[in-house]
XYZ file of C-alpha atoms in Angstrom:
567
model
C 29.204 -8.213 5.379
C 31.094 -10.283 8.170
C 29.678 -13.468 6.285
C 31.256 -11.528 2.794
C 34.633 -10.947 4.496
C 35.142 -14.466 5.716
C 33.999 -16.398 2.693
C 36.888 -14.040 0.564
C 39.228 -14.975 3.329
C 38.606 -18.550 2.690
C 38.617 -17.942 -0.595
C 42.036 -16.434 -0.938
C 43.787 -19.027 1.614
C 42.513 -22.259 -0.565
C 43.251 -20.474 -3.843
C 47.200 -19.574 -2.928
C 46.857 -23.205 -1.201
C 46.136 -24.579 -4.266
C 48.832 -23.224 -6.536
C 52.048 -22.781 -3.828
C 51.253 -25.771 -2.057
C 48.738 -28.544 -3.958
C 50.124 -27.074 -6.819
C 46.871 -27.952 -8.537
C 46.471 -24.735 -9.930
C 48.896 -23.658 -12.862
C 50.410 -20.060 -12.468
C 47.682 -18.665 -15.329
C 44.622 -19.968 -12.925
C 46.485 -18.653 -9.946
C 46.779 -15.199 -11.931
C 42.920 -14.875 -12.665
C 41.692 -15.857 -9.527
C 43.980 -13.460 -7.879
C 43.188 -10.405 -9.923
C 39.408 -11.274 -9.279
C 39.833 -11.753 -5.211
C 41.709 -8.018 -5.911
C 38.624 -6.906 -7.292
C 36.275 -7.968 -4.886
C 38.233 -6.891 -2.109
C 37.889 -3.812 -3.676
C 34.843 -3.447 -4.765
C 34.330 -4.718 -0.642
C 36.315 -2.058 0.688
C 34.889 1.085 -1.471
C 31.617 -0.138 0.132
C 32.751 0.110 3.602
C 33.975 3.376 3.253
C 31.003 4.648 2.106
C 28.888 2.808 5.018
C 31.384 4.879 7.617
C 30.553 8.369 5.655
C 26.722 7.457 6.361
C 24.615 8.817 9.180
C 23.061 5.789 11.550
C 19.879 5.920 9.682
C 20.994 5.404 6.158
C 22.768 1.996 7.322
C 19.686 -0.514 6.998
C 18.988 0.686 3.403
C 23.029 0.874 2.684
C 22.874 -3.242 2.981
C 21.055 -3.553 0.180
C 24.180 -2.887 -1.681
C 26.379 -5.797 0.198
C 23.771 -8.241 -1.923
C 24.547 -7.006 -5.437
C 28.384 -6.995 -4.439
C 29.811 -10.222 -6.638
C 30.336 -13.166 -4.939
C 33.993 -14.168 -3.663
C 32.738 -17.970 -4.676
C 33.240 -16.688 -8.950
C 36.783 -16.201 -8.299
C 37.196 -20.030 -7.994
C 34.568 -20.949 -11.031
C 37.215 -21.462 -14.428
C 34.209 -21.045 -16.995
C 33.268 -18.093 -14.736
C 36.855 -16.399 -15.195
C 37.098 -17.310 -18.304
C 34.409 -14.763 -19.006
C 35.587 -11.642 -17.463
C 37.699 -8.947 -18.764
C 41.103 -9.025 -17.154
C 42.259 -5.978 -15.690
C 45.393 -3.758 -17.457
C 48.159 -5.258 -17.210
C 50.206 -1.828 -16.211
C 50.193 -2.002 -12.684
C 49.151 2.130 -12.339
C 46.054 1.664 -14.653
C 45.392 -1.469 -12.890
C 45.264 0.425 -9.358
C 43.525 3.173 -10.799
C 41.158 0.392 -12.746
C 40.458 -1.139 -9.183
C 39.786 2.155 -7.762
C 37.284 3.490 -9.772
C 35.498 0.049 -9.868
C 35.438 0.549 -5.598
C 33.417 3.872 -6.726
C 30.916 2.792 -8.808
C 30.158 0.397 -6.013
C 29.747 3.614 -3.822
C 28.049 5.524 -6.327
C 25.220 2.576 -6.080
C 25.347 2.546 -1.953
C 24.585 5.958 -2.219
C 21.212 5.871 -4.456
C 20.079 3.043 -2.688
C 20.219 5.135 0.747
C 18.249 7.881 -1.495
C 21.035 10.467 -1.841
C 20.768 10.280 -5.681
C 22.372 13.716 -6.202
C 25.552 12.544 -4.107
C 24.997 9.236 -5.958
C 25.054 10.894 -9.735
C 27.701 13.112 -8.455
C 29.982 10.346 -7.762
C 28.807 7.972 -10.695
C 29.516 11.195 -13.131
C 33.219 11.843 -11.722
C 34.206 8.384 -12.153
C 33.370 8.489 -15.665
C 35.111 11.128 -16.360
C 38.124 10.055 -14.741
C 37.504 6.601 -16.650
C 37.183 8.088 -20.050
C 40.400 10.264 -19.470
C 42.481 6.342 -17.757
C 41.152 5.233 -21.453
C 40.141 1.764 -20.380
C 36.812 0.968 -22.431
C 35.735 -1.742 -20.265
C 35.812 0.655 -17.183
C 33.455 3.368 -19.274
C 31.273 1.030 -20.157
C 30.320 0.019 -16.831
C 30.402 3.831 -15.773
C 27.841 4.657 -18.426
C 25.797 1.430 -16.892
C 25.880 2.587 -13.752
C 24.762 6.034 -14.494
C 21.958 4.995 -16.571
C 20.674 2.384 -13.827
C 21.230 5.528 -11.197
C 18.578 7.571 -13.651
C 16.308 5.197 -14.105
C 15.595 4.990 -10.844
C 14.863 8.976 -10.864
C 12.249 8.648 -13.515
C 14.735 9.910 -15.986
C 14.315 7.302 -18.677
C 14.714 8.369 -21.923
C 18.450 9.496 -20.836
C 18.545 6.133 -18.889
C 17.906 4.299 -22.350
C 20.486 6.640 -24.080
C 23.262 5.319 -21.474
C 22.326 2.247 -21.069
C 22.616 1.155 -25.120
C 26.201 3.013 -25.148
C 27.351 0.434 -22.153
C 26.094 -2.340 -24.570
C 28.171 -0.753 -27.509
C 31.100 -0.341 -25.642
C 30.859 -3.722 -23.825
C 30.202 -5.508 -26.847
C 33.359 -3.745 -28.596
C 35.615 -4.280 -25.316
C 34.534 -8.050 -25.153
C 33.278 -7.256 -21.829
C 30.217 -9.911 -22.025
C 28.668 -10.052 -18.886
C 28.187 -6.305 -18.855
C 26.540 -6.608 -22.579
C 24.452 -9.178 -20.841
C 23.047 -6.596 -17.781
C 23.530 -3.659 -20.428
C 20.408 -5.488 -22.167
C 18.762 -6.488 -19.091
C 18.708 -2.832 -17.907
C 17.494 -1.953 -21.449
C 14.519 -4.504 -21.437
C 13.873 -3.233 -18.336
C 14.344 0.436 -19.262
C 11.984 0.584 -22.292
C 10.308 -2.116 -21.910
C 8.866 -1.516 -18.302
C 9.228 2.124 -17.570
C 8.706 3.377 -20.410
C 6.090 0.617 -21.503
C 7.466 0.255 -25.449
C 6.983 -3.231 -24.456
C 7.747 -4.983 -27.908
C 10.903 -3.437 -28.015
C 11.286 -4.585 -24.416
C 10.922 -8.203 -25.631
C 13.223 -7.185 -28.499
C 16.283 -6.022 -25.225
C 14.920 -9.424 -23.161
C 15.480 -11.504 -26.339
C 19.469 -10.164 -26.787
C 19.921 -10.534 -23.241
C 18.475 -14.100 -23.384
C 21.222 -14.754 -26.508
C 23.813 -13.862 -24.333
C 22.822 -15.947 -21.599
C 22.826 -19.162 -23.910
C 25.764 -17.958 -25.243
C 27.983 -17.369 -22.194
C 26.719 -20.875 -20.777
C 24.843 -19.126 -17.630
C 21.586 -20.875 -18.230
C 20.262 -21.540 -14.408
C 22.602 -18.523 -13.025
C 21.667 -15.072 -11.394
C 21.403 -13.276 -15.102
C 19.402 -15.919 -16.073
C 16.787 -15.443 -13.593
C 16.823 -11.261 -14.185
C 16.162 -11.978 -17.482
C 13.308 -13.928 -16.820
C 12.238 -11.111 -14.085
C 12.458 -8.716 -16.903
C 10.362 -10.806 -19.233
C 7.643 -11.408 -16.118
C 7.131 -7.763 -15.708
C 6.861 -6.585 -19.480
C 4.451 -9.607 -19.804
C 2.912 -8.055 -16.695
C 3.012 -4.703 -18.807
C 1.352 -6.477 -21.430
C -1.465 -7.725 -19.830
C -0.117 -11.627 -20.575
C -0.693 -12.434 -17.055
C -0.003 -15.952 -17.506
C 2.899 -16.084 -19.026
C 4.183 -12.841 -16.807
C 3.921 -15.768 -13.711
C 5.362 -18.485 -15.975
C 8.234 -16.438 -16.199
C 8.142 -14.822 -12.588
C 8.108 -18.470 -10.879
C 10.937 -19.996 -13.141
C 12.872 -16.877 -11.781
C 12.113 -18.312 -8.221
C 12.608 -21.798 -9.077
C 16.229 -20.803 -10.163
C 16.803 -17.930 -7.378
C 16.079 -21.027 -4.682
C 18.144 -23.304 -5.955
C 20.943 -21.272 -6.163
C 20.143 -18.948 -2.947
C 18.062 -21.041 -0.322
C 14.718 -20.791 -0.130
C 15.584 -17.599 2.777
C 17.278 -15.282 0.874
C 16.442 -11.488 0.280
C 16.450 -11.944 -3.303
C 14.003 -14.578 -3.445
C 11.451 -12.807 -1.337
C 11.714 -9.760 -4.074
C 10.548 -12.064 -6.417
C 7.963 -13.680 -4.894
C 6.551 -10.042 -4.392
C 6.865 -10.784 -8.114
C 4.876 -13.921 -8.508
C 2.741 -12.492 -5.954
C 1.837 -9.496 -8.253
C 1.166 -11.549 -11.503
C -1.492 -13.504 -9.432
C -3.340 -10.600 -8.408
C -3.670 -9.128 -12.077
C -4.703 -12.494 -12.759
C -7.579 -12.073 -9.652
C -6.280 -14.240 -7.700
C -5.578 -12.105 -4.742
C -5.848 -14.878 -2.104
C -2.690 -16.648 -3.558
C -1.120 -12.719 -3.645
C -1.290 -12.725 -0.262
C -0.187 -15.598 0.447
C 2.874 -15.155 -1.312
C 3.358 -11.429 -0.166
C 3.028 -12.731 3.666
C 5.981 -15.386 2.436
C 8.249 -12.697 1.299
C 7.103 -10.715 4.207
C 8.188 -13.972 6.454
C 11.341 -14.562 4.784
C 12.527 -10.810 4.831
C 11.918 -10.622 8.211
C 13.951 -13.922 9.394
C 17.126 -12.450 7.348
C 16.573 -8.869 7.158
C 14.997 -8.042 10.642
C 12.003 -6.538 11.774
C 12.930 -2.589 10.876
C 14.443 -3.021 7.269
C 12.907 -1.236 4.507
C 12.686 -4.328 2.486
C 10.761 -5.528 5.198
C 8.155 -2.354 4.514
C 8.376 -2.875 1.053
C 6.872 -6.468 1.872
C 4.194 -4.711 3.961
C 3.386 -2.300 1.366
C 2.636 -4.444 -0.890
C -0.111 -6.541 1.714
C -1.740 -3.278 1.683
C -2.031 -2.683 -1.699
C -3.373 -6.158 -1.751
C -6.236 -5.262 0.165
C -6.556 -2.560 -1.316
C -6.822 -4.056 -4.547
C -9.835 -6.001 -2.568
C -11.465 -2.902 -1.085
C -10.647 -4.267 2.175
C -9.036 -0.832 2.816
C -9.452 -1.202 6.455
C -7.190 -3.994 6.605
C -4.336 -1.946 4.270
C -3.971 0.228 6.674
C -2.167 -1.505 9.422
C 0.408 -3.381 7.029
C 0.770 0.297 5.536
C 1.126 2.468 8.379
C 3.869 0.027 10.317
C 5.283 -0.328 6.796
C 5.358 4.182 6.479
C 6.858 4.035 10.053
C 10.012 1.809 8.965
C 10.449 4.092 5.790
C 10.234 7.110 7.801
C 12.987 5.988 10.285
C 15.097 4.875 7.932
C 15.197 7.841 5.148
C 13.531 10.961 6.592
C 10.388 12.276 4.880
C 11.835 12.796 1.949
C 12.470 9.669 0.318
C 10.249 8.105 -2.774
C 10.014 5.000 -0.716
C 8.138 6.932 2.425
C 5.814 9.131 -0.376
C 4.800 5.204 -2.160
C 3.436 4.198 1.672
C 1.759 7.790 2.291
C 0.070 8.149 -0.848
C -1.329 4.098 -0.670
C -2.673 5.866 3.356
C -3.811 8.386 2.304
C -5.761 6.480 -0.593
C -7.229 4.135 2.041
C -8.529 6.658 4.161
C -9.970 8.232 1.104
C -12.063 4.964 0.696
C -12.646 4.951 4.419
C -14.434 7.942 4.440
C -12.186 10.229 5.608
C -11.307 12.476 2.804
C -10.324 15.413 4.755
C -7.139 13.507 6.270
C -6.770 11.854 3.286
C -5.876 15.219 1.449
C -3.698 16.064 3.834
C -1.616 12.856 3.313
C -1.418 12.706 -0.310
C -0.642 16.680 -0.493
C 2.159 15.961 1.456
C 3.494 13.085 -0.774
C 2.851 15.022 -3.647
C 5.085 18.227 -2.548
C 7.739 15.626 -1.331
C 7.496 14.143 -4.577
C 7.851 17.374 -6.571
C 10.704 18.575 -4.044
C 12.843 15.145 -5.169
C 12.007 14.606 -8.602
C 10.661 18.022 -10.073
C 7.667 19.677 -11.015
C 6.564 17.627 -13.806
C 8.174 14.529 -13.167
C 5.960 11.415 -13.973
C 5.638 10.075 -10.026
C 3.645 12.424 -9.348
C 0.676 11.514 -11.489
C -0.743 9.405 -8.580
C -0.703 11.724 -6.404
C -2.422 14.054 -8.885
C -4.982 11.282 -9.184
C -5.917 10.408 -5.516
C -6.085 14.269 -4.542
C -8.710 14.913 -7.762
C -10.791 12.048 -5.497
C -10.366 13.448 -1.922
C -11.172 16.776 -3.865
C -13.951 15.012 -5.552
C -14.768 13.323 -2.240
C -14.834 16.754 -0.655
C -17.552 18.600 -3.222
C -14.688 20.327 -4.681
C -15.451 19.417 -8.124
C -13.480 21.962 -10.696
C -10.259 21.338 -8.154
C -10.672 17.833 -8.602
C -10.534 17.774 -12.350
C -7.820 20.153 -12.448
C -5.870 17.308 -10.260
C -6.986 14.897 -13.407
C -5.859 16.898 -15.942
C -2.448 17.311 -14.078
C -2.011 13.494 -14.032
C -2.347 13.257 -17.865
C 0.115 16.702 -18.582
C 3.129 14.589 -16.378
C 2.354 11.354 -17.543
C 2.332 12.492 -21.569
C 5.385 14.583 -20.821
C 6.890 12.065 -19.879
C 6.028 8.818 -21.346
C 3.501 10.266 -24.583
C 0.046 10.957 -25.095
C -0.929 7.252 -25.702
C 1.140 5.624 -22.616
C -1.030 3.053 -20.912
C -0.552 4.508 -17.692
C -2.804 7.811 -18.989
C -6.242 5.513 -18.671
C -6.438 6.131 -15.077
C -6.737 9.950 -15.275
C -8.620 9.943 -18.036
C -11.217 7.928 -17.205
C -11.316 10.002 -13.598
C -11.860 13.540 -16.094
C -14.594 11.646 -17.665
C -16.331 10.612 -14.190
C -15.728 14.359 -13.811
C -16.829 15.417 -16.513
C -20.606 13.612 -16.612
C -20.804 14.853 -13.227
C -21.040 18.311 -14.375
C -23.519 17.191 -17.199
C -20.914 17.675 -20.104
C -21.757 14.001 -21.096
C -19.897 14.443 -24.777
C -16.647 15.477 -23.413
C -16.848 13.023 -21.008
C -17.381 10.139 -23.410
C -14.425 11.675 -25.760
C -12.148 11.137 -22.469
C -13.500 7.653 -21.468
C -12.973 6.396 -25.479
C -9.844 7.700 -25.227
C -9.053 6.273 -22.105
C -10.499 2.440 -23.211
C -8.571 3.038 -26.797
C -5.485 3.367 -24.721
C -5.967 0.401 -22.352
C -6.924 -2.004 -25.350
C -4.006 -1.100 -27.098
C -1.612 -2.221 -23.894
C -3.922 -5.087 -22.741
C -5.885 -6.488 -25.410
C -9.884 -6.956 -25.389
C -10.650 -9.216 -22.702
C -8.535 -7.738 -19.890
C -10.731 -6.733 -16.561
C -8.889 -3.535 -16.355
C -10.825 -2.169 -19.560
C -13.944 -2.247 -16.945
C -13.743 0.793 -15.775
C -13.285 2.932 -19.193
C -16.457 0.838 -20.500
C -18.786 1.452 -17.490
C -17.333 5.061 -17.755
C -18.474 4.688 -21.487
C -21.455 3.233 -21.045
C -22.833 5.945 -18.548
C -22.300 8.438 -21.178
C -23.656 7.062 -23.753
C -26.729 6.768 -21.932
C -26.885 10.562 -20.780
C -26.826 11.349 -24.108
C -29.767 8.862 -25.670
C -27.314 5.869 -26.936
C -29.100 3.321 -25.343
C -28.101 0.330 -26.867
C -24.327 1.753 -27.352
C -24.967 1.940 -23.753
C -25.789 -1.505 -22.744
C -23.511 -3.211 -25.006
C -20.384 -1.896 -23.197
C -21.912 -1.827 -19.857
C -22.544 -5.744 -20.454
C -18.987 -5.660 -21.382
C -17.826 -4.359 -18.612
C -19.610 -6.862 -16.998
C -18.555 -9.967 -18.744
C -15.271 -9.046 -18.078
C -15.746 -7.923 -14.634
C -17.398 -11.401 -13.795
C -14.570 -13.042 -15.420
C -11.741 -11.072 -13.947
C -12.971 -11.940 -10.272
C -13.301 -8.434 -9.944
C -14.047 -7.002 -6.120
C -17.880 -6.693 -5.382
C -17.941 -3.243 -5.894
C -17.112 -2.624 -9.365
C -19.478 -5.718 -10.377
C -22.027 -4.000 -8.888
C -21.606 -0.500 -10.617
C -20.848 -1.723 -13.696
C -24.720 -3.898 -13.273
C -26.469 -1.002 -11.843
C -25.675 0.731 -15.014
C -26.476 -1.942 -17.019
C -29.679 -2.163 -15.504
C -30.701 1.645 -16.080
C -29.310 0.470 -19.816
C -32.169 -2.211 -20.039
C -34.747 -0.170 -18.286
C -34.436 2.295 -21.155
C -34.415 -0.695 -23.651
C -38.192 -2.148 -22.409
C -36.485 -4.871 -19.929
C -37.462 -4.048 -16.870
C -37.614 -7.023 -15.738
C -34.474 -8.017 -16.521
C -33.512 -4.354 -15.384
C -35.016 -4.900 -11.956
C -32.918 -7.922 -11.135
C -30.014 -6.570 -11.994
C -30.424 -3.565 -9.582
C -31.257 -5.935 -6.853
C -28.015 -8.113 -7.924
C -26.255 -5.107 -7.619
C -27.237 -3.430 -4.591
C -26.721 -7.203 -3.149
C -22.835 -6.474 -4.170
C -22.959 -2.794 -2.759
C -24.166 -3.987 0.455
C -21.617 -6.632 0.675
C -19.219 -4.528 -0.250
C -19.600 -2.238 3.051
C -20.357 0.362 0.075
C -22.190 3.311 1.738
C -23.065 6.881 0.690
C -23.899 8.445 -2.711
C -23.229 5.063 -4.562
C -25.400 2.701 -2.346
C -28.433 5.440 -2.373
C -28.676 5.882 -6.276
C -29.223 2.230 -6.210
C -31.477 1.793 -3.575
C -33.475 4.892 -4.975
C -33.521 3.500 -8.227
C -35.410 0.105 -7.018
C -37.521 2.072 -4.800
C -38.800 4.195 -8.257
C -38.774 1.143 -10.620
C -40.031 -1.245 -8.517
């Protein structure tokens, strides 16, 4: 903020330099760099204020707002001021004008500290007042900011609503950057969170026009739309071109930022993510531990960017099954949440459900449930009782409960999963494959082996829709498949999609542990077919893959029993 205050200083001096002394600046140039130094300063000063109503805690997070504030440098750029709506010329609506705008900025300190109801409160009045100062520029960015403020509570399809009135009214007031982040948020909006991810590319396509348009090719908004296009790519299962368009982000981000800026670690957790859907979780790391690196060396140690960083080295390992290294990276990353925000922030319930999901792997599914029953009821205490974030949470408990022998609890967890997630997104959302296929696993368990291939068709039906045939992720749905078909006599159904699962398994890099379920399977598949020797070396492949996959328990014994009867 110091560094913020001086460069406007600077700014300001040169500028009135410039036109009262130089007098290289005409009085026009000198008008519209003035009025956007007032804005800034504004814009600077609303933020302050709200920084001084903040308990200590709330601070670190609170600075995350300083690097969205516009830059003082703009004010100098002609093509730049060219572009922006002058404020009314009536010198009371231009106060007011300037005051609200110092609002908004508060409105957004506030949700990013995680007081969203003080944040929508605030966002809410300065609408109103906006509508009734009858400025249309000044509603349109009200209505963006509230819709950016609910998408970020999960409340989407009001989000989307918002966000495409902002466009309207931008586009009407000739307000053109804000039409330009009014169709980012949209891509964003449906494409991403609420996965309609053609009509995302539809949003990312608009915004992209009014990039080329506006001349900002190379800028900031250029590289958000590219982040935009990277993730619904990502959505899409077009992993390639999701890091095509996640690295040119970075390439323009460092040229215009320094290679140690906040923003450019964010999207190398990006980049970083695209090359582990891709399998290529060594280069994930490596570009995690960068971001890590560089949000440590400008953010500090504590910051909860810094545990975002961490967060997502755990999930990498994860990801790996190397769940006993998550758990370091995630339990310093839960401690910098939970000094920051308090328990009840959706930052601190990400990090406890990813521990309590690694202990669940470890072994220890007791403490597990304990940790992800206390996300979940912090989750349902912030965002309500049917609100979409908790279908993880759902998820990981139906395995500690499944862990725990306590089947019929664990498929009621399931089945809560898919009521959120079709509440909120539809009954065909890609994110619904993950329950599903656990209610299947459930399901064959307790011998009901045509229900529980209904749920794991559904489930791959789903995930080929989002991400096409040849995607890894359909792995799990077609070993989930294959199982069933063979409890119920549909052998070769059977090993068809279990040496599908395979194929794509091998291909995908997957970690040793699904390989070798998805060949165990296979192998009972070709057993049943007359192949037993083919059978036979495919159990020993997989219990090879089991073994070197630490595996241990239930799993590892029904293929070592399995050798030991076929051998």
């Amino acid at each position: 903020m110091r560094a913020y205050a001086d460069a406007w200083a600077e700014l300001r001096t040169r500028v009135c330099r410039e036109a009262e002394l130089d007098e290289v600046r005409d009085a026009s140039s000198y008008a519209r760099a003035s009025e956007c130094l007032d804005e800034r300063r504004a814009s600077f000063a609303a933020l302050v204020e709200t920084w001084r109503s903040l308990a200590g805690e709330d601070v670190p997070r609170a600075t995350l707002a300083a690097l969205d504030l516009a830059p003082p440098s703009s004010c100098s750029d002609e093509a730049w001021l060219a572009r922006r709506v002058a404020l009314p010329s009536d010198e009371s609506t231009r106060a007011a004008a300037l005051e609200l705008r110092g609002e908004l900025e508060q409105a957004k300190a506030l949700g990013l500290v995680g007081k969203h109801d003080a944040a929508l409160e605030r966002a809410r009045d300065v609408l109103s007042r906006a509508e009734a100062l009858a400025w249309p520029p000044l509603v349109a960015e009200a209505h963006y900011e509230l819709a950016r403020l609910l998408s970020q509570l999960g409340k989407h399809d009001e989000a989307r609503e918002l966000a495409q009135r902002a466009l309207d009214e931008s586009i009407a007031s000739a307000h053109d950057l804000l039409a330009l982040d009014s169709a980012s948020l949209l891509a964003i909006i449906v494409g991403h969170q609420l996965a309609r991810t053609d009509e995302g590319l539809i949003w990312t396509a608009i915004a992209r026009s009014f990039v080329m348009r506006l001349d900002l090719v190379g800028s900031n908004q250029h590289a958000q739309v590219l982040t935009n296009l990277g993730l619904i790519f990502d959505a899409q299962g077009k992993f390639d071109e999701a890091l095509a368009a996640h690295r040119e982000a970075l390439a323009i981000q460092t040229r215009l930022l320094g290679a140690e800026h906040p923003a450019v670690a964010t999207t190398l957790s990006n980049v970083a993510g695209s090359l582990q859907y891709l399998g290529d979780t060594d280069a994930a790391l490596v570009a995690h531990r960068e971001s890590l690196r560089v949000r440590e060396a400008t953010l500090g140690p504590d910051h909860p960017w810094v545990a975002h960083s961490l967060n997502n080295i755990g999930s990498t390992h994860m990801a790996r099954s190397e769940h006993a290294l998550a758990l370091a990276p995630l339990q310093r990353a839960h401690a910098i949440l939970l000094a920051a925000f308090g328990p009840e922030h959706p930052d601190v319930f990400t990090t406890l459900t990813n521990i309590g999901t690694s202990r669940l792997e470890l072994g220890d599914a007791a403490q597990a449930l304990v940790d992800l029953q206390q996300a979940h009821a912090a989750i349902e205490r912030t965002f309500g009782a049917t609100s979409p974030h908790l279908a993880a949470t759902f998820s990981n408990i139906g395995s500690a409960y499944h862990a725990l022998g306590r089947r019929d609890e664990a498929l009621a967890s399931y089945q809560g999963a898919v009521e959120c997630l079709s509440a909120a997104f539809g009954p065909e959302h890609p994110s619904l494959a993950i329950p599903l296929t656990n209610i299947g696993n459930g399901l064959l368990e307790q011998g009901k082996a045509a229900e529980a291939l209904a749920s794991y068709q559904r489930a791959l039906t789903i995930r080929e829709r989002a991400l096409g045939p040849d995607n890894p992720a359909l792995g799990y749905a077609l070993t989930g498949v294959g199982q069933a078909q063979l409890e119920l006599g549909q052998i070769d159904a059977a090993a068809a999609a279990l040496e599908r699962a395979l194929r794509l398994r091998e291909a995908g890099q997957a970690p040793p542990r699904l390989r070798g379920g998805s060949r165990f399977h296979l192998a009972r598949a070709r057993w049943q077919q007359g192949r037993h020797d083919e059978a036979r070396t495919l159990a020993s492949a997989a219990l090879d893959e089991l073994r070197a996959a630490e595996v241990q328990g239930e799993e590892l014994t029904q293929v070592e029993t399995w050798l030991a009867e076929h051998g």
